[in-house]
Amino acid sequence: MGSWWAMKYRFLLRPGWLAAIAALVALTAALLSAQELTARATVVPLAQLLKDGSPANGALGHAVTVSGVLDGTRQLLVPDRALPDGRDGYLVIAPLKAADGTAVVVSRGWTAQPVTPPPVPAGPVTITGWLAAAEPADSASAKAEDDAAKDPAHRIATVDVATLVNTWPYPLDQSYVNALSINPADDAAVKLTPVPAPTPPNKSSWYILNLGYTLQWWVFGIVGLWWFATYVRRLANPAAEDAEEEAAEEEAAEELSPPAQAPAATP
């Protein structure tokens, strides 16, 4: 039996077929990667990605939007923060107050020097950015701790929510938002550089926003595999396929033919 299958499907080992199969696998991987990027780039309300105040599984790095009023009197600098191009500097963070009295930690952007943070926009704003996890105090580098110690009233070594809760008079979630844009426009923030979102990890994120995309690709994949298997089977068994088609045509013809009339009885 094994040798029969090997003889029937050995054409799949030809270079052309191997290249086609490899191309199919590569295309599938590329499509899944694109799906992941598309899902993460879809802007959703911040609350949709939080579960009990903490980011849901796979939500870090996702594009979010959140509205409120920035409290410019409580801005802090977070030292030892590098941009992707290697430049070292500071994050400028501030609380974004919501109508219910809670607040979200927002990083307005990056600055190279420990200057006085620029004024915040007056009135309500809508911030679009990406979600980051709160940082424990012991994750700070020695450089950040030394820098923050020089001006503890205006600097903090990490985006540590446990410390900020005792510094700012607002309940806070275990996360913060890196702002990419502020509407109405934050004219003063032109002096700050937005921090780009990190590259997604090489693994799939399973949470509700990705589920729809994932199901779509599973359906496409199943249909593609069915088509490929059918095509290969037809190549390996052309005679059987012809026989099946002929039998189907004969059956259809019989169904369309009128039934034979019985001979009339003689009196």
CSV table of C-alpha atoms in Angstrom, one decimal:
chain,number,residue,atom,x,y,z
A,1,MET,CA,0.0,0.0,0.0
A,2,GLY,CA,2.8,2.4,0.9
A,3,SER,CA,4.6,1.8,-2.3
A,4,TRP,CA,1.4,2.4,-4.3
A,5,TRP,CA,1.0,5.8,-2.6
A,6,ALA,CA,4.7,6.6,-3.2
A,7,MET,CA,4.3,5.8,-6.9
A,8,LYS,CA,1.1,7.8,-7.3
A,9,TYR,CA,2.3,11.0,-5.6
A,10,ARG,CA,6.0,10.9,-6.3
A,11,PHE,CA,5.5,13.8,-8.7
A,12,LEU,CA,5.2,16.0,-5.7
A,13,LEU,CA,8.9,15.6,-5.1
A,14,ARG,CA,9.8,17.2,-8.4
A,15,PRO,CA,11.7,20.6,-8.0
A,16,GLY,CA,8.8,22.6,-9.4
A,17,TRP,CA,6.3,21.1,-7.0
A,18,LEU,CA,8.6,21.5,-4.0
A,19,ALA,CA,9.1,25.1,-5.0
A,20,ALA,CA,5.4,25.6,-5.2
A,21,ILE,CA,4.8,24.1,-1.8
A,22,ALA,CA,7.5,26.2,-0.2
A,23,ALA,CA,6.0,29.3,-1.8
A,24,LEU,CA,2.6,28.4,-0.4
A,25,VAL,CA,4.0,28.0,3.1
A,26,ALA,CA,5.9,31.3,2.8
A,27,LEU,CA,2.8,33.2,1.5
A,28,THR,CA,0.7,31.8,4.4
A,29,ALA,CA,3.3,33.0,7.0
A,30,ALA,CA,3.4,36.4,5.3
A,31,LEU,CA,-0.4,36.7,5.4
A,32,LEU,CA,-0.6,35.7,9.0
A,33,SER,CA,2.1,38.3,9.9
A,34,ALA,CA,0.2,41.0,8.0
A,35,GLN,CA,-3.0,40.1,9.8
A,36,GLU,CA,-1.2,40.5,13.1
A,37,LEU,CA,0.1,44.0,12.1
A,38,THR,CA,-3.3,45.0,10.8
A,39,ALA,CA,-5.0,44.0,14.0
A,40,ARG,CA,-2.5,45.8,16.2
A,41,ALA,CA,-2.7,49.0,14.1
A,42,THR,CA,-6.5,49.2,14.4
A,43,VAL,CA,-7.3,52.0,16.8
A,44,VAL,CA,-9.7,51.0,19.6
A,45,PRO,CA,-10.8,52.6,22.9
A,46,LEU,CA,-8.3,52.0,25.7
A,47,ALA,CA,-11.0,50.5,27.9
A,48,GLN,CA,-11.6,47.7,25.4
A,49,LEU,CA,-8.0,46.4,26.0
A,50,LEU,CA,-8.0,46.5,29.8
A,51,LYS,CA,-9.1,43.7,32.0
A,52,ASP,CA,-9.5,44.6,35.7
A,53,GLY,CA,-7.2,47.6,35.2
A,54,SER,CA,-4.4,45.7,33.4
A,55,PRO,CA,-3.7,45.1,29.7
A,56,ALA,CA,-5.4,42.1,28.3
A,57,ASN,CA,-3.4,39.3,26.8
A,58,GLY,CA,-1.7,40.4,23.6
A,59,ALA,CA,-2.9,44.0,24.0
A,60,LEU,CA,0.6,45.6,24.6
A,61,GLY,CA,1.7,47.7,21.6
A,62,HIS,CA,-1.9,47.9,20.3
A,63,ALA,CA,-3.1,51.3,18.9
A,64,VAL,CA,-5.6,52.9,21.3
A,65,THR,CA,-7.5,56.1,21.8
A,66,VAL,CA,-8.5,57.8,25.1
A,67,SER,CA,-10.0,61.1,26.0
A,68,GLY,CA,-9.7,63.4,29.1
A,69,VAL,CA,-8.0,66.5,30.4
A,70,LEU,CA,-4.2,66.5,30.8
A,71,ASP,CA,-3.1,67.8,34.3
A,72,GLY,CA,0.0,69.9,33.4
A,73,THR,CA,0.8,70.6,37.0
A,74,ARG,CA,1.9,67.1,37.7
A,75,GLN,CA,4.2,66.3,34.7
A,76,LEU,CA,7.3,64.2,35.4
A,77,LEU,CA,10.4,63.3,33.5
A,78,VAL,CA,11.5,59.6,33.1
A,79,PRO,CA,15.2,59.4,32.5
A,80,ASP,CA,17.3,56.9,30.5
A,81,ARG,CA,14.9,56.4,27.6
A,82,ALA,CA,16.3,55.7,24.2
A,83,LEU,CA,14.6,56.0,20.8
A,84,PRO,CA,15.0,53.3,18.2
A,85,ASP,CA,17.8,55.3,16.6
A,86,GLY,CA,19.8,55.1,19.9
A,87,ARG,CA,19.4,58.7,21.1
A,88,ASP,CA,19.1,58.8,24.9
A,89,GLY,CA,16.8,61.2,26.8
A,90,TYR,CA,13.6,61.5,28.8
A,91,LEU,CA,9.9,60.6,28.6
A,92,VAL,CA,7.5,63.4,29.6
A,93,ILE,CA,4.5,61.8,31.4
A,94,ALA,CA,1.3,63.4,32.7
A,95,PRO,CA,-2.0,62.2,34.1
A,96,LEU,CA,-5.0,62.3,31.7
A,97,LYS,CA,-8.1,62.9,33.9
A,98,ALA,CA,-11.4,61.2,33.0
A,99,ALA,CA,-14.8,62.4,33.8
A,100,ASP,CA,-15.2,59.7,36.5
A,101,GLY,CA,-12.2,61.0,38.5
A,102,THR,CA,-9.8,58.2,37.4
A,103,ALA,CA,-6.7,59.0,35.3
A,104,VAL,CA,-4.5,57.4,32.6
A,105,VAL,CA,-0.8,57.8,32.6
A,106,VAL,CA,0.2,59.3,29.3
A,107,SER,CA,3.7,59.7,27.8
A,108,ARG,CA,3.4,62.9,25.8
A,109,GLY,CA,6.7,62.2,24.0
A,110,TRP,CA,10.5,62.1,24.3
A,111,THR,CA,13.0,65.0,24.9
A,112,ALA,CA,16.8,64.9,24.7
A,113,GLN,CA,17.3,67.3,27.7
A,114,PRO,CA,15.8,67.4,31.2
A,115,VAL,CA,14.0,70.7,30.4
A,116,THR,CA,10.8,71.9,31.9
A,117,PRO,CA,7.9,70.0,30.2
A,118,PRO,CA,5.9,72.1,27.7
A,119,PRO,CA,2.4,73.3,28.7
A,120,VAL,CA,-0.4,70.9,28.1
A,121,PRO,CA,-3.4,71.8,25.9
A,122,ALA,CA,-6.3,73.5,27.7
A,123,GLY,CA,-9.5,71.5,28.0
A,124,PRO,CA,-10.5,68.0,26.9
A,125,VAL,CA,-8.3,66.2,24.4
A,126,THR,CA,-8.3,62.9,22.6
A,127,ILE,CA,-5.1,61.0,22.5
A,128,THR,CA,-4.1,58.3,20.0
A,129,GLY,CA,-1.1,56.2,20.8
A,130,TRP,CA,-0.1,52.7,21.8
A,131,LEU,CA,-0.5,50.7,25.0
A,132,ALA,CA,2.4,50.0,27.3
A,133,ALA,CA,2.6,48.1,30.6
A,134,ALA,CA,3.3,49.8,33.8
A,135,GLU,CA,6.9,49.3,35.0
A,136,PRO,CA,7.9,48.1,38.4
A,137,ALA,CA,10.2,50.3,40.5
A,138,ASP,CA,13.0,47.7,40.5
A,139,SER,CA,13.2,47.7,36.7
A,140,ALA,CA,14.9,51.0,36.6
A,141,SER,CA,18.5,51.2,35.5
A,142,ALA,CA,21.2,52.6,37.8
A,143,LYS,CA,21.5,55.5,35.5
A,144,ALA,CA,17.8,56.3,35.7
A,145,GLU,CA,17.8,56.0,39.5
A,146,ASP,CA,20.8,58.4,39.8
A,147,ASP,CA,19.3,60.9,37.4
A,148,ALA,CA,15.9,60.8,39.1
A,149,ALA,CA,17.5,61.3,42.5
A,150,LYS,CA,18.9,64.7,41.3
A,151,ASP,CA,15.4,66.1,41.1
A,152,PRO,CA,12.9,63.8,42.8
A,153,ALA,CA,10.1,66.4,42.7
A,154,HIS,CA,10.1,66.4,38.9
A,155,ARG,CA,11.6,63.1,37.9
A,156,ILE,CA,10.8,59.4,38.4
A,157,ALA,CA,13.1,56.5,37.5
A,158,THR,CA,10.4,54.3,35.8
A,159,VAL,CA,6.7,54.6,34.8
A,160,ASP,CA,5.8,52.9,38.1
A,161,VAL,CA,2.1,53.1,38.8
A,162,ALA,CA,2.5,52.1,42.4
A,163,THR,CA,4.6,55.2,43.0
A,164,LEU,CA,2.5,57.4,40.9
A,165,VAL,CA,-0.7,56.5,42.8
A,166,ASN,CA,1.0,58.0,45.9
A,167,THR,CA,2.2,61.0,43.9
A,168,TRP,CA,-0.8,61.9,41.9
A,169,PRO,CA,-4.3,62.2,43.4
A,170,TYR,CA,-6.0,59.8,40.9
A,171,PRO,CA,-6.8,56.1,40.7
A,172,LEU,CA,-4.6,54.7,37.9
A,173,ASP,CA,-4.6,51.5,35.7
A,174,GLN,CA,-1.6,49.2,35.4
A,175,SER,CA,-0.6,50.6,32.1
A,176,TYR,CA,0.2,53.8,30.2
A,177,VAL,CA,-0.3,55.3,26.7
A,178,ASN,CA,2.5,56.5,24.5
A,179,ALA,CA,0.9,59.4,22.6
A,180,LEU,CA,1.4,59.6,18.9
A,181,SER,CA,-1.1,62.4,18.3
A,182,ILE,CA,-3.3,64.7,20.4
A,183,ASN,CA,-6.5,66.3,19.2
A,184,PRO,CA,-7.0,69.3,19.4
A,185,ALA,CA,-3.4,69.7,18.3
A,186,ASP,CA,-0.8,70.0,21.1
A,187,ASP,CA,1.2,72.9,19.7
A,188,ALA,CA,3.6,72.9,22.6
A,189,ALA,CA,4.3,69.2,22.1
A,190,VAL,CA,6.1,69.8,18.8
A,191,LYS,CA,9.2,70.0,21.0
A,192,LEU,CA,8.6,66.4,22.0
A,193,THR,CA,9.3,63.4,19.8
A,194,PRO,CA,6.6,60.6,19.7
A,195,VAL,CA,7.9,57.2,20.7
A,196,PRO,CA,7.1,54.6,18.0
A,197,ALA,CA,5.4,51.4,18.9
A,198,PRO,CA,7.6,48.3,19.3
A,199,THR,CA,7.9,45.6,16.7
A,200,PRO,CA,5.4,42.8,17.4
A,201,PRO,CA,6.9,39.6,18.9
A,202,ASN,CA,7.3,36.6,16.7
A,203,LYS,CA,4.2,34.9,18.0
A,204,SER,CA,0.4,35.2,17.6
A,205,SER,CA,-1.6,37.2,20.1
A,206,TRP,CA,-4.9,35.6,21.0
A,207,TYR,CA,-7.5,38.1,22.2
A,208,ILE,CA,-10.9,39.1,21.1
A,209,LEU,CA,-9.8,41.8,18.6
A,210,ASN,CA,-7.7,39.3,16.7
A,211,LEU,CA,-10.2,36.5,16.8
A,212,GLY,CA,-12.2,37.7,13.8
A,213,TYR,CA,-9.0,38.1,11.6
A,214,THR,CA,-7.8,34.7,12.8
A,215,LEU,CA,-11.0,32.9,11.9
A,216,GLN,CA,-11.0,34.5,8.4
A,217,TRP,CA,-7.5,33.2,7.7
A,218,TRP,CA,-8.4,29.8,9.0
A,219,VAL,CA,-11.4,29.6,6.6
A,220,PHE,CA,-9.2,30.8,3.7
A,221,GLY,CA,-6.5,28.2,4.7
A,222,ILE,CA,-9.0,25.3,4.9
A,223,VAL,CA,-10.5,26.2,1.5
A,224,GLY,CA,-7.0,26.5,0.0
A,225,LEU,CA,-5.9,23.1,1.4
A,226,TRP,CA,-9.1,21.5,0.1
A,227,TRP,CA,-8.5,22.9,-3.4
A,228,PHE,CA,-4.8,21.8,-3.3
A,229,ALA,CA,-5.7,18.3,-2.2
A,230,THR,CA,-8.4,18.0,-4.8
A,231,TYR,CA,-6.0,19.2,-7.5
A,232,VAL,CA,-3.3,16.8,-6.5
A,233,ARG,CA,-5.7,13.9,-6.3
A,234,ARG,CA,-6.9,14.7,-9.9
A,235,LEU,CA,-3.3,14.7,-11.1
A,236,ALA,CA,-2.6,11.4,-9.5
A,237,ASN,CA,-5.8,9.7,-10.6
A,238,PRO,CA,-7.0,11.2,-13.9
A,239,ALA,CA,-8.7,8.0,-14.9
A,240,ALA,CA,-10.7,7.8,-11.7
A,241,GLU,CA,-11.7,11.4,-12.1
A,242,ASP,CA,-12.9,10.8,-15.7
A,243,ALA,CA,-14.9,7.7,-14.5
A,244,GLU,CA,-16.5,9.7,-11.7
A,245,GLU,CA,-17.5,12.5,-14.2
A,246,GLU,CA,-18.9,10.0,-16.7
A,247,ALA,CA,-20.9,8.3,-13.9
A,248,ALA,CA,-22.2,11.6,-12.7
A,249,GLU,CA,-23.2,12.6,-16.3
A,250,GLU,CA,-25.0,9.2,-16.8
A,251,GLU,CA,-26.9,9.6,-13.5
A,252,ALA,CA,-28.0,13.1,-14.4
A,253,ALA,CA,-29.1,11.9,-17.9
A,254,GLU,CA,-31.2,9.1,-16.3
A,255,GLU,CA,-32.9,11.6,-13.9
A,256,LEU,CA,-33.8,13.9,-16.9
A,257,SER,CA,-35.1,11.1,-19.1
A,258,PRO,CA,-38.9,10.4,-18.9
A,259,PRO,CA,-39.9,7.1,-17.4
A,260,ALA,CA,-40.7,4.4,-19.9
A,261,GLN,CA,-44.5,4.0,-20.6
A,262,ALA,CA,-46.0,0.6,-19.8
A,263,PRO,CA,-47.8,-1.1,-22.8
A,264,ALA,CA,-51.6,-0.6,-22.7
A,265,ALA,CA,-53.6,-3.6,-21.7
A,266,THR,CA,-55.6,-5.3,-24.5
A,267,PRO,CA,-59.3,-5.8,-23.8
